[in-house]
mmCIF file of C-alpha atoms and ligand atoms in Angstrom:
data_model
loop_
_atom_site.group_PDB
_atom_site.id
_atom_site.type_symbol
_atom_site.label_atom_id
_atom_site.label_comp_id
_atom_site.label_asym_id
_atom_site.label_seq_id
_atom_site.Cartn_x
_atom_site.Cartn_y
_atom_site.Cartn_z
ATOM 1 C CA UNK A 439 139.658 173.959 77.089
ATOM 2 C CA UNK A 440 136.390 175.910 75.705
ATOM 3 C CA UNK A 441 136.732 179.768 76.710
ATOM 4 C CA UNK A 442 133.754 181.976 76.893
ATOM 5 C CA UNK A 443 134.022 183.815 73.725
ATOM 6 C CA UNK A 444 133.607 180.192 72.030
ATOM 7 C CA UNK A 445 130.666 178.955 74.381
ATOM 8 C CA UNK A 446 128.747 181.479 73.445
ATOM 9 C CA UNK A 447 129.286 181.392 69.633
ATOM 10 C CA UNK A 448 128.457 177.860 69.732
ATOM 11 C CA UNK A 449 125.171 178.608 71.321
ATOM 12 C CA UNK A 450 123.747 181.511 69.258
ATOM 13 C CA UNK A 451 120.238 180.011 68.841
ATOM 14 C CA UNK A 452 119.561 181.126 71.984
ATOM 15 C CA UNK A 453 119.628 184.712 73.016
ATOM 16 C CA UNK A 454 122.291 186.795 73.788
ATOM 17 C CA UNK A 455 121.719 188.170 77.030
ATOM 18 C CA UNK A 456 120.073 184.586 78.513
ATOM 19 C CA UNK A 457 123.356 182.702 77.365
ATOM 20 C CA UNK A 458 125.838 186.056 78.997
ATOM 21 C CA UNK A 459 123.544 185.601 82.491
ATOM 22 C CA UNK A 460 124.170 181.983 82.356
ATOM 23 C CA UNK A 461 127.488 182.409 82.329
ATOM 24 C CA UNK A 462 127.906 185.143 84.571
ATOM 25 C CA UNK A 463 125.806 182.536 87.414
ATOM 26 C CA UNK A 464 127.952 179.909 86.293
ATOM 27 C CA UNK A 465 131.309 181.336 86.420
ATOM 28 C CA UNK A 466 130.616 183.955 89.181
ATOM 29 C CA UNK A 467 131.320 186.814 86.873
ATOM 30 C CA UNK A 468 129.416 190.102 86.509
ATOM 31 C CA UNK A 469 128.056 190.632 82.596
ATOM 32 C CA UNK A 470 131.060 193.619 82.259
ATOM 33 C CA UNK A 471 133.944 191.276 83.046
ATOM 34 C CA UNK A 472 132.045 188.514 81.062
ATOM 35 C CA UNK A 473 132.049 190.860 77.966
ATOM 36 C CA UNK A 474 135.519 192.239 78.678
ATOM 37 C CA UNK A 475 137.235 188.592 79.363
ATOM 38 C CA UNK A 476 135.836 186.088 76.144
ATOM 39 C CA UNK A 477 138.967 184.367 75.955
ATOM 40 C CA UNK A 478 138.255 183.156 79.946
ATOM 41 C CA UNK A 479 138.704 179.278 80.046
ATOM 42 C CA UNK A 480 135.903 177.403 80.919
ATOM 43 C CA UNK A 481 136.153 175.203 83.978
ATOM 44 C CA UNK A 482 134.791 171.535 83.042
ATOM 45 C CA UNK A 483 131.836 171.436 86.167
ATOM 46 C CA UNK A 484 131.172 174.952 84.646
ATOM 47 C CA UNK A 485 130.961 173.770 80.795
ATOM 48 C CA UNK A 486 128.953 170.863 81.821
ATOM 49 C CA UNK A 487 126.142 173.418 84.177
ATOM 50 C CA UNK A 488 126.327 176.036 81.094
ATOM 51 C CA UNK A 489 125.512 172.853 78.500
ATOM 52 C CA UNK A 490 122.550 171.733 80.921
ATOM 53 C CA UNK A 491 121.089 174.933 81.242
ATOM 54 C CA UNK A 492 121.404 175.972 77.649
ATOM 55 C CA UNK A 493 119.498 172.360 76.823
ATOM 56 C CA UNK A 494 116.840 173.408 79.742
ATOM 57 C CA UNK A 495 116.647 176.844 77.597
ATOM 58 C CA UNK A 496 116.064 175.207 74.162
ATOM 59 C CA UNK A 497 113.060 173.003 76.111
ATOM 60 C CA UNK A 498 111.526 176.170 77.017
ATOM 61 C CA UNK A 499 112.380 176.515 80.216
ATOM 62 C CA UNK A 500 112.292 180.428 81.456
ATOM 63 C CA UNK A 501 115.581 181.354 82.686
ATOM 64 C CA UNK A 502 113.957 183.074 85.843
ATOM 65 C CA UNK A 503 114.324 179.259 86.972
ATOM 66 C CA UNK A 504 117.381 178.338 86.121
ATOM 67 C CA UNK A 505 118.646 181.031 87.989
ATOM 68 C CA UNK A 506 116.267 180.861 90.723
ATOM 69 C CA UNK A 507 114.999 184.533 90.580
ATOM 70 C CA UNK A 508 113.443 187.302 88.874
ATOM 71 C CA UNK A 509 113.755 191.088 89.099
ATOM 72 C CA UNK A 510 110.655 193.053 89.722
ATOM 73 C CA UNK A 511 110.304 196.704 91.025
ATOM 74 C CA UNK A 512 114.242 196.294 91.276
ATOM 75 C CA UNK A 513 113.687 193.548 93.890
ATOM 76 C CA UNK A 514 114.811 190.425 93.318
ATOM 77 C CA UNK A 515 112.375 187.962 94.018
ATOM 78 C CA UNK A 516 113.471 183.976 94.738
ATOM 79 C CA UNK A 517 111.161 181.952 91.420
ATOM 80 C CA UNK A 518 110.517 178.002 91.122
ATOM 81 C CA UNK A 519 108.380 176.267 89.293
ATOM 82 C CA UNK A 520 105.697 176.864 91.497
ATOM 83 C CA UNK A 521 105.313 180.690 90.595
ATOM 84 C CA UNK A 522 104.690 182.288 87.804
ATOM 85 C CA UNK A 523 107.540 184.413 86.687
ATOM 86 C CA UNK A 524 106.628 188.001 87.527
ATOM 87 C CA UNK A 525 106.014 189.883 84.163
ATOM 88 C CA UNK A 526 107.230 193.508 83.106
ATOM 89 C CA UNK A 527 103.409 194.471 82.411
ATOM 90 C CA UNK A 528 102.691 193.716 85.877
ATOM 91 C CA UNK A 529 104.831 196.709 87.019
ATOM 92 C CA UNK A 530 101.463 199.043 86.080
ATOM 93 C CA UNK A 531 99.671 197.703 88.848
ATOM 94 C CA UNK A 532 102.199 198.185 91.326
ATOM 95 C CA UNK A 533 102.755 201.780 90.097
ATOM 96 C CA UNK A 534 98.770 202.489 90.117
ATOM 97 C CA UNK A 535 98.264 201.430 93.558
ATOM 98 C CA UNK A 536 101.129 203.518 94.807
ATOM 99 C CA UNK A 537 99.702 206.195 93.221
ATOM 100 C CA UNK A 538 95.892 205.998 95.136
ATOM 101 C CA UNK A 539 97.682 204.265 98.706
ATOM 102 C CA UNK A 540 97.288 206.421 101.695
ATOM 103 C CA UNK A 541 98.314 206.232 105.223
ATOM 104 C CA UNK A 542 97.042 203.036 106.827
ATOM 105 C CA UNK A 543 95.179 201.706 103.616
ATOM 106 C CA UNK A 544 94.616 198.098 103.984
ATOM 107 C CA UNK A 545 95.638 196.952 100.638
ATOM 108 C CA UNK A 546 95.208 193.030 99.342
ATOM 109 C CA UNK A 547 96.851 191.550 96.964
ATOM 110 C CA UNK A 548 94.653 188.140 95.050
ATOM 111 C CA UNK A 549 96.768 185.115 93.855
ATOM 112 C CA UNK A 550 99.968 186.924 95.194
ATOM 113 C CA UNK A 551 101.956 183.840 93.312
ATOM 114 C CA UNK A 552 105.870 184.779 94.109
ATOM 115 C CA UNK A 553 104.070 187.723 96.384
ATOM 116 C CA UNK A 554 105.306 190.186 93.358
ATOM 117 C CA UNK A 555 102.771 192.550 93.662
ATOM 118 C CA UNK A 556 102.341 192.745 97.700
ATOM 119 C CA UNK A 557 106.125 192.900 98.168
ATOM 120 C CA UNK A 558 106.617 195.435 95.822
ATOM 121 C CA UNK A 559 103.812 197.652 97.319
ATOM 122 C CA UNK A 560 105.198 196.638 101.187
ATOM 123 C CA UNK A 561 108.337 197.699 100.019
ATOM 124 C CA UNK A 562 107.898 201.182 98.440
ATOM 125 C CA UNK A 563 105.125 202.208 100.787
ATOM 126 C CA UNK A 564 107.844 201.595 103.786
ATOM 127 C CA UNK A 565 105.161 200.286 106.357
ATOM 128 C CA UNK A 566 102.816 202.578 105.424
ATOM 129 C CA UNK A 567 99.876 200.368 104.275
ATOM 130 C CA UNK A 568 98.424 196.930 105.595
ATOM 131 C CA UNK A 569 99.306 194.581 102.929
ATOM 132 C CA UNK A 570 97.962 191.098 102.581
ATOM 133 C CA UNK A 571 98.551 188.692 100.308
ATOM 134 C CA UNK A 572 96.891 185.807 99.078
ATOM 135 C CA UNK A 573 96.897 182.884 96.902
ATOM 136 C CA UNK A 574 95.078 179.178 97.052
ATOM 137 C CA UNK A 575 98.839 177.509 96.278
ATOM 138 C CA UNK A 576 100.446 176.272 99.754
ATOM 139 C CA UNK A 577 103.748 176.107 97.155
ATOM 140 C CA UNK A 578 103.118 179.735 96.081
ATOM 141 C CA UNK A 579 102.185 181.107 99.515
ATOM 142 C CA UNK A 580 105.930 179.492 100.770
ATOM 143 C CA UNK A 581 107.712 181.395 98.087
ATOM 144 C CA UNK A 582 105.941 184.231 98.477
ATOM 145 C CA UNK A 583 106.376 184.314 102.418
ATOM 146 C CA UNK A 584 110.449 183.530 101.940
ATOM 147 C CA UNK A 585 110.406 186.727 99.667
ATOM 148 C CA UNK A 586 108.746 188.803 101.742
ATOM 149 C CA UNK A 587 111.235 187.791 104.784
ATOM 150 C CA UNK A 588 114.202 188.337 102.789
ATOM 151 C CA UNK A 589 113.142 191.370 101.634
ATOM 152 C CA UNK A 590 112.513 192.448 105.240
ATOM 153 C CA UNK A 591 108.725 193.478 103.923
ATOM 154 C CA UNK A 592 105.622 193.702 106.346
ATOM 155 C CA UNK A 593 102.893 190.955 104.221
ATOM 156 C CA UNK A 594 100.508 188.878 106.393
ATOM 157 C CA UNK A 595 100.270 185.810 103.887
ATOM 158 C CA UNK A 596 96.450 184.221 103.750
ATOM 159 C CA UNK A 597 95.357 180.846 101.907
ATOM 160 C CA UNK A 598 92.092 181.917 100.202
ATOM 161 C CA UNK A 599 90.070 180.245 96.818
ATOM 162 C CA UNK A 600 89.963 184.188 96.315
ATOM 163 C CA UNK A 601 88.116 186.078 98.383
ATOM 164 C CA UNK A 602 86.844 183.282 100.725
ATOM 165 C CA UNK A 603 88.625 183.188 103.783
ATOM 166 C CA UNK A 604 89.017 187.511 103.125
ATOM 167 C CA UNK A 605 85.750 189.380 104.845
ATOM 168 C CA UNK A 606 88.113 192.769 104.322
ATOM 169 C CA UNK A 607 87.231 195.206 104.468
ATOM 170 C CA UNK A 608 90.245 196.812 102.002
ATOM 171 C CA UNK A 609 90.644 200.512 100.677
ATOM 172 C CA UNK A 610 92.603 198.492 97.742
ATOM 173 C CA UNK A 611 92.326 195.174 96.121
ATOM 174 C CA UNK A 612 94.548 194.027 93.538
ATOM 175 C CA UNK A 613 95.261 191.521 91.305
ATOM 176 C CA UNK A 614 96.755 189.915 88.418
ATOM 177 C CA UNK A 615 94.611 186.323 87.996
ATOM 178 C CA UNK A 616 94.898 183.548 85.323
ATOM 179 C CA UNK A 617 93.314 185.207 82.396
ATOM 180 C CA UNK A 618 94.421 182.868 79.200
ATOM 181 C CA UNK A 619 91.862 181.281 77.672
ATOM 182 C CA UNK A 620 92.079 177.226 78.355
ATOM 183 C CA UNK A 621 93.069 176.423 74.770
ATOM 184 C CA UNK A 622 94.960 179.705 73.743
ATOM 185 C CA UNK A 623 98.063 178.228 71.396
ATOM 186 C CA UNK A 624 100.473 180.512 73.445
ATOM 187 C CA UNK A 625 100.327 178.125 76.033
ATOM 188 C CA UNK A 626 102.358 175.795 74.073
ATOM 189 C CA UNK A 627 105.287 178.397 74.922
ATOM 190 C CA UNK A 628 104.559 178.495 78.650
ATOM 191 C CA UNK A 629 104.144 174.871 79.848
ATOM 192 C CA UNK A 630 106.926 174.999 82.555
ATOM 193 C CA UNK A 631 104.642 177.679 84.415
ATOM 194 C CA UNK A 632 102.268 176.307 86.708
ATOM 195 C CA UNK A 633 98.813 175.968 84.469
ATOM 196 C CA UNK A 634 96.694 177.380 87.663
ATOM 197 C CA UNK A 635 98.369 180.790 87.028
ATOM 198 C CA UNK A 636 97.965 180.460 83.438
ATOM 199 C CA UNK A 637 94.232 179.790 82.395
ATOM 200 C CA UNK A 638 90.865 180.391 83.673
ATOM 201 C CA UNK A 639 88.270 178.880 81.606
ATOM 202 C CA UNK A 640 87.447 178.409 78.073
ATOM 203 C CA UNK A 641 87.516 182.289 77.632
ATOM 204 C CA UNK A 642 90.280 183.226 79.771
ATOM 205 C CA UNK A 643 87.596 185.193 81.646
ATOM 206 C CA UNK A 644 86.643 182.848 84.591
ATOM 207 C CA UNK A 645 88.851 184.570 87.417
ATOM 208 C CA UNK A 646 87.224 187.834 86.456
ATOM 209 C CA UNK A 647 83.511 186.738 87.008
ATOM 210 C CA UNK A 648 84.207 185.455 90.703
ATOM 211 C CA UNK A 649 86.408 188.098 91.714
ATOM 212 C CA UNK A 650 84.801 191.259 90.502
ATOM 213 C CA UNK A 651 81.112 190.614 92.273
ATOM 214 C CA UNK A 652 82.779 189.507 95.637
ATOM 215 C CA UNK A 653 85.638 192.527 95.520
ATOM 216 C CA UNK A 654 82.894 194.590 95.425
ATOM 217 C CA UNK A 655 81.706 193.450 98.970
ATOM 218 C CA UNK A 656 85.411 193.891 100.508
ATOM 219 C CA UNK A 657 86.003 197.014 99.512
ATOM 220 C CA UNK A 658 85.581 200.059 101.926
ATOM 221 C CA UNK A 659 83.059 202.590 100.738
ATOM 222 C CA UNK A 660 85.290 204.572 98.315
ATOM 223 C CA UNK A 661 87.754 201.705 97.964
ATOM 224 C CA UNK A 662 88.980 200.654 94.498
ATOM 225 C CA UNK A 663 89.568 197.328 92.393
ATOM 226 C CA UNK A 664 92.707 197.102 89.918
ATOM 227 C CA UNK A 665 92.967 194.032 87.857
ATOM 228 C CA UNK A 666 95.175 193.305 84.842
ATOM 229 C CA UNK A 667 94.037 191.505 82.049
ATOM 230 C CA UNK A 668 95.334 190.617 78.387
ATOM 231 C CA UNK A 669 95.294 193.452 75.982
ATOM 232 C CA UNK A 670 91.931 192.077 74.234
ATOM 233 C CA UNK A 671 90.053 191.745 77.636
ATOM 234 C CA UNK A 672 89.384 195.458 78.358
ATOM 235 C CA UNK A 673 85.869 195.570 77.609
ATOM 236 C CA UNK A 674 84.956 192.521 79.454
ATOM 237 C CA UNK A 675 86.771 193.162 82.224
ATOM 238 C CA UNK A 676 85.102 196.775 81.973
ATOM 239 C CA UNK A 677 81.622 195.720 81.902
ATOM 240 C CA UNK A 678 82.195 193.136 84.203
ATOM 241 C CA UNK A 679 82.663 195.747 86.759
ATOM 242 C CA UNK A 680 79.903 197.997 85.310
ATOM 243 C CA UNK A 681 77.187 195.023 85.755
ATOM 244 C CA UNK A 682 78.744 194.607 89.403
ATOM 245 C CA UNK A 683 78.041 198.430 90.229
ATOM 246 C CA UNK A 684 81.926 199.503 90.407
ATOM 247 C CA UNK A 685 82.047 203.413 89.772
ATOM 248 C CA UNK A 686 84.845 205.415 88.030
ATOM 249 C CA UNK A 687 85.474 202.618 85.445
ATOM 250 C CA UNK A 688 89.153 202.805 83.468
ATOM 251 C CA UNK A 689 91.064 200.855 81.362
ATOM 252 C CA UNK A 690 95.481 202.256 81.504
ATOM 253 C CA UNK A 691 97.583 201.024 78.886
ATOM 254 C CA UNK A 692 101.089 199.111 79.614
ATOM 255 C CA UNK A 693 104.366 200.709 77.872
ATOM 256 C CA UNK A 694 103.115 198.450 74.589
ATOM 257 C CA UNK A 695 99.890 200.994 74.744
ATOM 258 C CA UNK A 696 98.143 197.839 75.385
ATOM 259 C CA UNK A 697 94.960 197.777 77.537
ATOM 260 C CA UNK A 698 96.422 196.138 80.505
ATOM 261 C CA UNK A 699 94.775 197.627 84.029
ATOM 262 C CA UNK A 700 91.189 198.181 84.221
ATOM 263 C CA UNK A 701 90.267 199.619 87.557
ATOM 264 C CA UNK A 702 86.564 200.778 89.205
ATOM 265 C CA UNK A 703 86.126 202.345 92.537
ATOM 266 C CA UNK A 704 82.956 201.105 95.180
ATOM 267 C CA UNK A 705 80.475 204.087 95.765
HETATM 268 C C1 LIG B 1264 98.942 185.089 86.886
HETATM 269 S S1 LIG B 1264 99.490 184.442 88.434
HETATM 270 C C2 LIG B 1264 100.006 185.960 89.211
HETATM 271 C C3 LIG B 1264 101.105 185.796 90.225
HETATM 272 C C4 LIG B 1264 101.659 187.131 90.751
HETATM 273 N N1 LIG B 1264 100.606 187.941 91.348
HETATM 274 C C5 LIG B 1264 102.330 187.927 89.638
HETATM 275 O O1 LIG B 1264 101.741 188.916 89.177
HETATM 276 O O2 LIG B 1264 103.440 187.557 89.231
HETATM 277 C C6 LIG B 1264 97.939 184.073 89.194
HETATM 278 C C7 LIG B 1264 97.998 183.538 90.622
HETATM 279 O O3 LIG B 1264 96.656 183.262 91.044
HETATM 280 C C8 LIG B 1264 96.655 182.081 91.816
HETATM 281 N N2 LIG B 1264 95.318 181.484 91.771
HETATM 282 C C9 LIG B 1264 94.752 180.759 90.775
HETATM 283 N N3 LIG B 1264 93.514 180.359 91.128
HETATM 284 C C10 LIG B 1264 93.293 180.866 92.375
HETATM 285 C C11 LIG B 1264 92.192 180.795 93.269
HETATM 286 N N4 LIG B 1264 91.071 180.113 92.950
HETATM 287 N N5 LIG B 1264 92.288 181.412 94.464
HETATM 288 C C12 LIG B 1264 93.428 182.092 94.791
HETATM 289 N N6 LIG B 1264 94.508 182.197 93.979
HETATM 290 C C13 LIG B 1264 94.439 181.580 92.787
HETATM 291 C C14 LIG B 1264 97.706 181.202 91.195
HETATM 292 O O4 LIG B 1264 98.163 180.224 92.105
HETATM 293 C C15 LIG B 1264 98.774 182.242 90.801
HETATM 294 O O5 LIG B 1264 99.719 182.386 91.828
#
C-alpha cells in the first residue's frame, strides 16, 4: 500500500503545500502530523480522492474548490464554482474600511461574490455598522448568505445589476468588480472561475465607468468610495473618480507595493 511520504514524491509537479492540504482533507490529518507521519499508509478510497484531486489540480482547478473553502480575514469562507476565490490583495480593502467605519455607518459592499468583503467587515466591526451586500449572481448571493449565517455575521444580502435596486444612502461603498480586460492571456489560467467576476470589457475598465458616476449619488455627504483595481489601473480608476467629482482622491499599494485601492470621498 502507497504511504504518504511516497504520494507526495510521486506528485511533485504540483506544489508542496496544495498536495500536504490535500492530504490532510483526505486523510483527516492536520499538516503537523502529515509532516511528522510520511510513512502513514494510504487507505485505497483515500488514494483514489488524492489521485482525482491532484488530476483536478493539474487541469487548473484552484484548490479553494476542491476543498470547498477559502481563508480570508482568518474566516473561513464556504467557495464553489460560483464565487470567485477571495484573493490576498483583497484584504486592503477590508483593512481600509475598518480604518474610516464609525458607529452606525451604513457600509455596502458591490458584487459581494462569496460575501468576502461584507463578512469580513460584519465580523470585525462586531455589529457596529449596517452592512449590505450585493451581487447580480442568485448562485453568488446563496453562498454568500450561507457564509454570513455560519459565521453568525449581521449582512442584509440584495440582488442588484450594481447600484440599481441600492438608492443608499451609504457612509461607505466598496468594492472589488471584474476588472480584467476581455482578452487578457491570464485568463487562460483562471477559466474554472466564473467569467462574470473575471472581465469587464475590452479594457478591463467597464465595471469602473458604471459604478463610479452612480456611487457618487449613494454616498452620504462626506461618504467615501474604495475600489480595487489591477496594479496598471490606478490612473484610470483615479480620473474616473476625478471626472465624477469624488474629492480626496488616493491610490494605497497592496503588500507587492502594487497600486491596488484607489479611494475618493463625496463633498
Ligand atoms: C471580482 S468578483 C469579487 C467577489 C468578492 N467581492 C471578492 O472580493 O472575493 C466580482 C463580483 O461582481 C459580481 N458582478 C459582476 N457583474 C455584476 C453586476 N453587473 N452587478 C452586480 N454584481 C456583479 C460578480 O458576480 C462577482 O461576484
Amino acid at each position: 500500500m502507497t504511504c504518504l511520504g511516497s504520494w507526495l514524491n510521486q506528485h511533485q509537479d504540483l506544489e508542496r503545500l496544495d498536495r500536504e492540504l490535500l492530504i490532510c482533507e483526505a486523510m483527516r490529518m492536520t499538516r503537523a502530523q502529515v509532516l511528522a507521519r510520511p510513512e502513514t499508509p494510504l487507505p485505497a478510497a483515500a488514494h483514489r480522492d488524492l489521485n482525482e484531486w491532484a488530476r483536478r489540480l493539474r487541469d487548473g482547478e484552484p484548490l479553494a474548490y476542491l476543498l470547498g473553502r477559502r481563508e480570508f480575514w482568518g474566516l473561513t469562507l464556504n467557495v464553489c464554482d460560483a464565487v470567485l476565490v477571495p484573493r490576498p490583495e483583497t484584504e486592503l480593502l477590508v483593512e481600509l474600511a475598518l480604518a474610516q467605519i464609525r458607529p452606525g455607518d451604513r457600509v455596502l459592499d458591490l458584487g459581494t461574490g462569496s460575501g468576502a468583503i461584507a463578512i469580513a467587515v460584519a465580523s470585525s466591526t462586531g455589529g457596529a455598522a449596517q452592512v449590505t451586500g450585493s451581487d447580480n449572481s442568485m448562485a453568488a448571493l446563496a453562498v454568500a448568505s450561507e457564509n454570513g449565517r455560519a459565521l453568525d455575521t449581521q449582512v442584509r444580502w440584495i440582488s442588484s445589476n450594481w447600484l440599481d435596486a441600492l438608492p443608499g444612502p451609504f457612509e461607505l461603498i466598496l468594492s472589488n468588480p471584474p476588472y480584467i480586460a476581455e482578452n487578457d492571456p491570464h485568463l487562460a489560467a483562471l477559466g474554472h472561475e466564473p467569467q462574470a467576476a473575471l472581465t469587464a470589457g475590452p479594457d478591463g475598465l467597464d465595471a469602473f465607468r458604471h459604478i463610479v458616476p452612480d456611487a457618487l449619488q449613494r454616498l452620504s455627504s462626506g461618504g467615501w468610495l474604495m475600489l480595487e483595481h489591477g496594479y496598471q489601473q490606478g490612473e484610470q480608476v483615479r480620473r474616473l473618480m476625478r471626472q465624477a467629482g469624488l474629492l480626496a482622491i488616493e491610490t494605497l499599494t497592496d503588500l507587492a507595493g502594487h497600486e491596488r485601492v484607489t479611494r475618493g470621498r463625496r463633498a
